[in-house]
Coordinates of C-alpha atoms and ligand atoms in Angstrom, one line a residue:
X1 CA 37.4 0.2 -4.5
X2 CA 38.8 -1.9 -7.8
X3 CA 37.7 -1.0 -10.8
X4 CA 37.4 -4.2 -12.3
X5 CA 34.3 -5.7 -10.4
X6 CA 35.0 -8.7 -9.1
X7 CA 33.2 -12.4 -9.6
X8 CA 30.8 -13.6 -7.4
X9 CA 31.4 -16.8 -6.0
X10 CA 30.4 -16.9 -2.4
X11 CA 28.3 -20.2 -3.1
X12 CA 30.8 -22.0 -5.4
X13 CA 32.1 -24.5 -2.3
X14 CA 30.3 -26.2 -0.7
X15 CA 29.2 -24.6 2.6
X16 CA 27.3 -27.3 4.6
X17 CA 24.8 -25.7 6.8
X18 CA 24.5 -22.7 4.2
X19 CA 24.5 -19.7 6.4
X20 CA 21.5 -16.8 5.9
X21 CA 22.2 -14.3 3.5
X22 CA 23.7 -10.8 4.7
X23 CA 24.5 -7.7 3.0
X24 CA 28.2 -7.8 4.7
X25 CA 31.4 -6.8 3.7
X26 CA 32.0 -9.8 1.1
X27 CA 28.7 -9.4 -0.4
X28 CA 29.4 -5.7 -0.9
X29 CA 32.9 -6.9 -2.5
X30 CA 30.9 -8.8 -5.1
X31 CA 27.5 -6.9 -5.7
X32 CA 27.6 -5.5 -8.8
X33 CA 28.5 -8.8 -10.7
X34 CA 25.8 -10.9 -8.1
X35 CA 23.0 -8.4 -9.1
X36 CA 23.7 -8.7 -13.0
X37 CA 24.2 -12.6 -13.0
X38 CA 21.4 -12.7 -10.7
X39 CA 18.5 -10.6 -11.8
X40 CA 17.3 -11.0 -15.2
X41 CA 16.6 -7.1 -17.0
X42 CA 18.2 -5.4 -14.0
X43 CA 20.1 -2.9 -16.1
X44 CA 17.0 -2.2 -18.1
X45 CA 15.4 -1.4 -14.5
X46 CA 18.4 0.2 -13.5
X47 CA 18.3 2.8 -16.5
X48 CA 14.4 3.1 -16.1
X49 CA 14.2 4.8 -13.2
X50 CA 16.3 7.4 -15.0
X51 CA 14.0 8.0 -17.9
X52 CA 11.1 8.0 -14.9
X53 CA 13.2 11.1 -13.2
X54 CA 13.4 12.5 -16.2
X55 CA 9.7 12.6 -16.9
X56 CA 8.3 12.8 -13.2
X57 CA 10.9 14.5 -11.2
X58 CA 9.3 18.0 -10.3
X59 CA 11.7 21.4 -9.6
X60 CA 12.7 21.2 -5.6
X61 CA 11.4 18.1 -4.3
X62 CA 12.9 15.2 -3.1
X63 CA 13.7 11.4 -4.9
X64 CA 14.2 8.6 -2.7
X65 CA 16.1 5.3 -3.3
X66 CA 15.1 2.7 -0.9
X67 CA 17.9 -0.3 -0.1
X68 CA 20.1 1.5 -2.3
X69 CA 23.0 -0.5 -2.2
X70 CA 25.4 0.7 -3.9
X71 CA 23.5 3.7 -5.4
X72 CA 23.0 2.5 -9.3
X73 CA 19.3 3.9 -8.8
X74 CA 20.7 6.8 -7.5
X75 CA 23.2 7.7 -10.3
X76 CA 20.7 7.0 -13.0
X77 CA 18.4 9.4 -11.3
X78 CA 21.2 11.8 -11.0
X79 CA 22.5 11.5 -14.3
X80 CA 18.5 12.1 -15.9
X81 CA 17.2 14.6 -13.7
X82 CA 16.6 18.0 -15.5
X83 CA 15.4 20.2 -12.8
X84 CA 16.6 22.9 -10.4
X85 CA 17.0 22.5 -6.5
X86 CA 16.4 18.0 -6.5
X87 CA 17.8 16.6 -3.9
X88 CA 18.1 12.3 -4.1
X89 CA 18.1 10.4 -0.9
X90 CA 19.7 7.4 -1.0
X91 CA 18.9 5.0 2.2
X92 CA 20.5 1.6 3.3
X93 CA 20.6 -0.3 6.6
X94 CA 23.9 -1.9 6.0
X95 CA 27.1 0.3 7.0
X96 CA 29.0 -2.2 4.4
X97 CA 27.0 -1.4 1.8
X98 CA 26.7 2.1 2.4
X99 CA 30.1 2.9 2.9
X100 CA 31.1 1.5 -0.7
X101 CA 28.3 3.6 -2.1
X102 CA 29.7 6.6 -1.1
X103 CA 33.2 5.5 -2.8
X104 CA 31.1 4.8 -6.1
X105 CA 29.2 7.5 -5.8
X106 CA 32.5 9.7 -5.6
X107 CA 33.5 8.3 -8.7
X108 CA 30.1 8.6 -10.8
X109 CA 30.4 11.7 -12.0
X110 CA 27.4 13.9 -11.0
X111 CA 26.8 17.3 -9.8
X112 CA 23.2 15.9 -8.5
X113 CA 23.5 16.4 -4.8
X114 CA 22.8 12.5 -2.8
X115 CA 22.6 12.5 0.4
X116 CA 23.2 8.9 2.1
X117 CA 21.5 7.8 4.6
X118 CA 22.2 4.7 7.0
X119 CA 18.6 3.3 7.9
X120 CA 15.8 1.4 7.9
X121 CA 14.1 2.3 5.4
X122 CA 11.0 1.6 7.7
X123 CA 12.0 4.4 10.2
X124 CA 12.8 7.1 7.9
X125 CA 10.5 10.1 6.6
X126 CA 9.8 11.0 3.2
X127 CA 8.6 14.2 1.8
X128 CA 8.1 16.1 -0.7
X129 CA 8.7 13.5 -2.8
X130 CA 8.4 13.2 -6.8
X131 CA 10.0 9.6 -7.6
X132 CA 10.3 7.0 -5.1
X133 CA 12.2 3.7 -6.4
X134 CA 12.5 0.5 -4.2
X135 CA 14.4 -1.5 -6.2
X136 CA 14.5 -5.5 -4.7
X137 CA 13.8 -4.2 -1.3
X138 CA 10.6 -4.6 0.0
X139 CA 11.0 -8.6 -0.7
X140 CA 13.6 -8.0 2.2
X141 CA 11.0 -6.3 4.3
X142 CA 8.6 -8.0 6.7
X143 CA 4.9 -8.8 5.5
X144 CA 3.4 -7.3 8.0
X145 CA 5.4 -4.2 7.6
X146 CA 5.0 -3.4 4.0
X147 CA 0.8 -1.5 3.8
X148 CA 2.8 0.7 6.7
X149 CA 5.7 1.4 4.4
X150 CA 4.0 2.0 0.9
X151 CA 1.4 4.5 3.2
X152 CA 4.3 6.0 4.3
X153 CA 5.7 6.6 0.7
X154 CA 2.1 7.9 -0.6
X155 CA 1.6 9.9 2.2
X156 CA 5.5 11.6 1.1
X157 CA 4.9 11.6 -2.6
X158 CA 3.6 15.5 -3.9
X159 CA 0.3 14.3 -6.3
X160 CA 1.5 13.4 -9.5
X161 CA 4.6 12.1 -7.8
X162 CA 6.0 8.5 -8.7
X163 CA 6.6 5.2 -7.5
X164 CA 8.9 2.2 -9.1
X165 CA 9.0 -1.2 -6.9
X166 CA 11.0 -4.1 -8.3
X167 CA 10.6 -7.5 -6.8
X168 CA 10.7 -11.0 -7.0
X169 CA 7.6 -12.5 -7.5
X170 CA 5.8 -15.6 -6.6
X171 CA 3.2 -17.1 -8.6
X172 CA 0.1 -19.6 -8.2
X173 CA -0.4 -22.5 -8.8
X174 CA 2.4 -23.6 -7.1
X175 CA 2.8 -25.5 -11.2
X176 CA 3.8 -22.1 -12.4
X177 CA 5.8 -20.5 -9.9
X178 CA 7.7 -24.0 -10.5
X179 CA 7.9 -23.1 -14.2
X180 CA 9.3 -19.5 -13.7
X181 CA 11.8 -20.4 -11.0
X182 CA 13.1 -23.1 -12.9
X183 CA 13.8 -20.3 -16.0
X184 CA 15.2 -18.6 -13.3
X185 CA 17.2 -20.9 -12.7
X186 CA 18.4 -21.4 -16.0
X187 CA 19.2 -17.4 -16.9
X188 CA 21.7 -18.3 -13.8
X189 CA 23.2 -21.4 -15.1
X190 CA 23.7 -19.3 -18.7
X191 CA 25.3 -16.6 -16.8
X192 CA 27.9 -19.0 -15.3
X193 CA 26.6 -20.0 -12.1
X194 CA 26.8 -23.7 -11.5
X195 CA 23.7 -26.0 -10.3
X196 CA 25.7 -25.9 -6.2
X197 CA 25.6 -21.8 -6.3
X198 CA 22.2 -21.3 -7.3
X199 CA 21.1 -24.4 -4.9
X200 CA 23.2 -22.4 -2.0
X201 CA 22.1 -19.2 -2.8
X202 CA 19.0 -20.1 -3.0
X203 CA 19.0 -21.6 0.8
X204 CA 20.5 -18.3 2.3
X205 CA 17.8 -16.9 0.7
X206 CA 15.0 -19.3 2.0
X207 CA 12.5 -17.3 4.8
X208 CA 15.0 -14.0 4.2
X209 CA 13.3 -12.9 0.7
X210 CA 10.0 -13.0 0.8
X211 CA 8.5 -12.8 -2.6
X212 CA 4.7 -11.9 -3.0
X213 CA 2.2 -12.1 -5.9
X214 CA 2.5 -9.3 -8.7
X215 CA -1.4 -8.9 -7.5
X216 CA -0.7 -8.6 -4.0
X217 CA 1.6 -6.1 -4.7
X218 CA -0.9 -4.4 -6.9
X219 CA -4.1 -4.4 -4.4
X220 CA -1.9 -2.9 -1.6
X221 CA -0.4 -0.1 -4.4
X222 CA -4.3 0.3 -5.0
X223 CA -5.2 0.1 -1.5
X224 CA -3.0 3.1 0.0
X225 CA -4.3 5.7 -2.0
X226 CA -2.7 5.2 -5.7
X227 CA -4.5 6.2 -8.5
X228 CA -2.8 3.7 -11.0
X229 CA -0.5 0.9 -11.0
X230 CA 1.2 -1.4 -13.8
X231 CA 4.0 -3.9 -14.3
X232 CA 6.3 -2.5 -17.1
X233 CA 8.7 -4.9 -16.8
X234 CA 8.6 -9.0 -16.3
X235 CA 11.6 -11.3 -16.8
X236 CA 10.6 -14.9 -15.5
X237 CA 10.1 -14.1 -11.6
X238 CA 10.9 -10.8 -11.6
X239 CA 9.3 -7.8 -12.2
X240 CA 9.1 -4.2 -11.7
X241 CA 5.9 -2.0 -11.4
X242 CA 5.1 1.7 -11.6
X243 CA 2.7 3.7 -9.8
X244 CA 1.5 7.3 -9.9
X245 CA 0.0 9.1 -7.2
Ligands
GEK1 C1 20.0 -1.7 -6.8 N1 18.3 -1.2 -5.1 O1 21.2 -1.9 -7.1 N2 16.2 -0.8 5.3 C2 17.1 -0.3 4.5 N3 17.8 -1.1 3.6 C3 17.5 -2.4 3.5 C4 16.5 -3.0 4.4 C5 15.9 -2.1 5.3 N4 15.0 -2.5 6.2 N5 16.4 -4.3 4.1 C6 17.3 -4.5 3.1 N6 17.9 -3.4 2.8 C7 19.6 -1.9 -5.3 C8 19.6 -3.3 -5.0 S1 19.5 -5.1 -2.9 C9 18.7 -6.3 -3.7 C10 18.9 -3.6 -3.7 C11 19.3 -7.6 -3.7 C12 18.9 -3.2 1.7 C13 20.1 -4.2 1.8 O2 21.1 -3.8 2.7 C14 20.5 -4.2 0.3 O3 21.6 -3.2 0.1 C15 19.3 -3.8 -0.5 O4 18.3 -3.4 0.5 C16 18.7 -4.9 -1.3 O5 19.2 -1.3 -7.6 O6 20.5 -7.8 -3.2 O7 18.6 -8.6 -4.1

């Protein structure tokens, strides 16, 4: 891997019919500068989830990082835990992405043991758990799978575990999801991205990111078991939430 990340500009020409998005090879190439360009406060989530493992990571249990990409969740974890015998369990579905996370990973600089995992993060089990952080991946998931999934994650966490879920959000009326998505928009044009890339992104995005409501999110938090549930973060259409078992 370089060590300069490289620019994203996979929607700079135009591509006619724009093809869906996929977490492929050239993706991969680009990631880190997409995500950062792309998702307003993402660092601030990024290092979150390390002050959260910090305070809620309990001696020999388990964290999880769901659609870990290329494990910046992970290595903020890693970097902030403080207790003995934690093992962090990072877990993709894309060989591309995976693959490259191993490479960073081998360069980050922790003696925290990660395990990677090439899954869907539907199919896997978790246990024993103390944090679990879904960072932008259960807007890739389908609807009807998600109540399954975030069961699946209560049912894993130990009581008092954690859970951090940052997503893209859709709003209502339809007036303000228009107003958010429009300063969306215009964090990307500030960031350098011209009026064609965020129009073709935003295509190979269309029916492949499904955002939902923040309270959708929070009645189905409520719903399988939690015992509390916030936003601590919102930036425009995005947002990430904690929970606490
Ligand atoms: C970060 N969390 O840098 N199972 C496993 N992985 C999946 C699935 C699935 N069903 N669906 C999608 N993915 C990261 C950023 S990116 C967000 C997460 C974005 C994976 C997919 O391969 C990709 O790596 C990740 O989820 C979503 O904090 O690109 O907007």
């Amino acid at each position: 891997m370089s060590d300069t990340p490289k620019q994203d500009n996979l929607f700079a020409s135009p591509l006619g019919n724009v093809p869906r998005f996929a977490f492929d090879e050239a993706v991969v190439d680009v990631f880190p500068d997409m995500i950062q360009r792309s998702v307003p406060g993402y660092q601030t989530i990024i290092n979150l989830c390390g002050e959260l493992a910090a305070r809620y990571v309990q001696p020999n249990s388990n964290c999880y990082d769901l659609g870990c990409s290329l494990g910046a969740s992970s290595l903020a974890i890693a970097q902030q835990v403080n207790q003995p015998g934690v093992s962090i369990v990072a877990v993709d579905n894309s060989a591309a992405m995976l693959s490259r996370c191993a490479s960073v990973l081998e360069q980050g600089q922790t003696t925290a043991k990660i395990e990677l995992v090439e899954a869907d993060i539907c199919d896997i089990e978790i246990s024993n758990a103390s944090l679990v952080v879904m960072n932008f991946t259960l807007q890739f998931i389908a609807i009807e799978k998600r109540q399954a999934l975030v069961e699946k994650i209560y049912a894993g966490l130990n009581p008092g575990g954690c859970l951090v879920i940052s997503e893209k959000l859709l709003f209502e009326p339809e007036s303000l999801n228009q107003l958010l998505s429009e300063l969306h928009h215009q964090f990307k044009s500030a960031q350098g991205y011209s009026d064609l890339e965020i129009s073709q992104k935003r295509d190979s995005l269309e029916n492949f990111l499904l955002p939902e409501t923040l309270e959708t999110h929070i009645n189905r938090i409520k719903a399988c078991g939690f015992n509390s549930a916030s936003p601590w973060f919102q930036c425009f259409n995005f947002a990430s939430l904690v929970a606490i078992k």
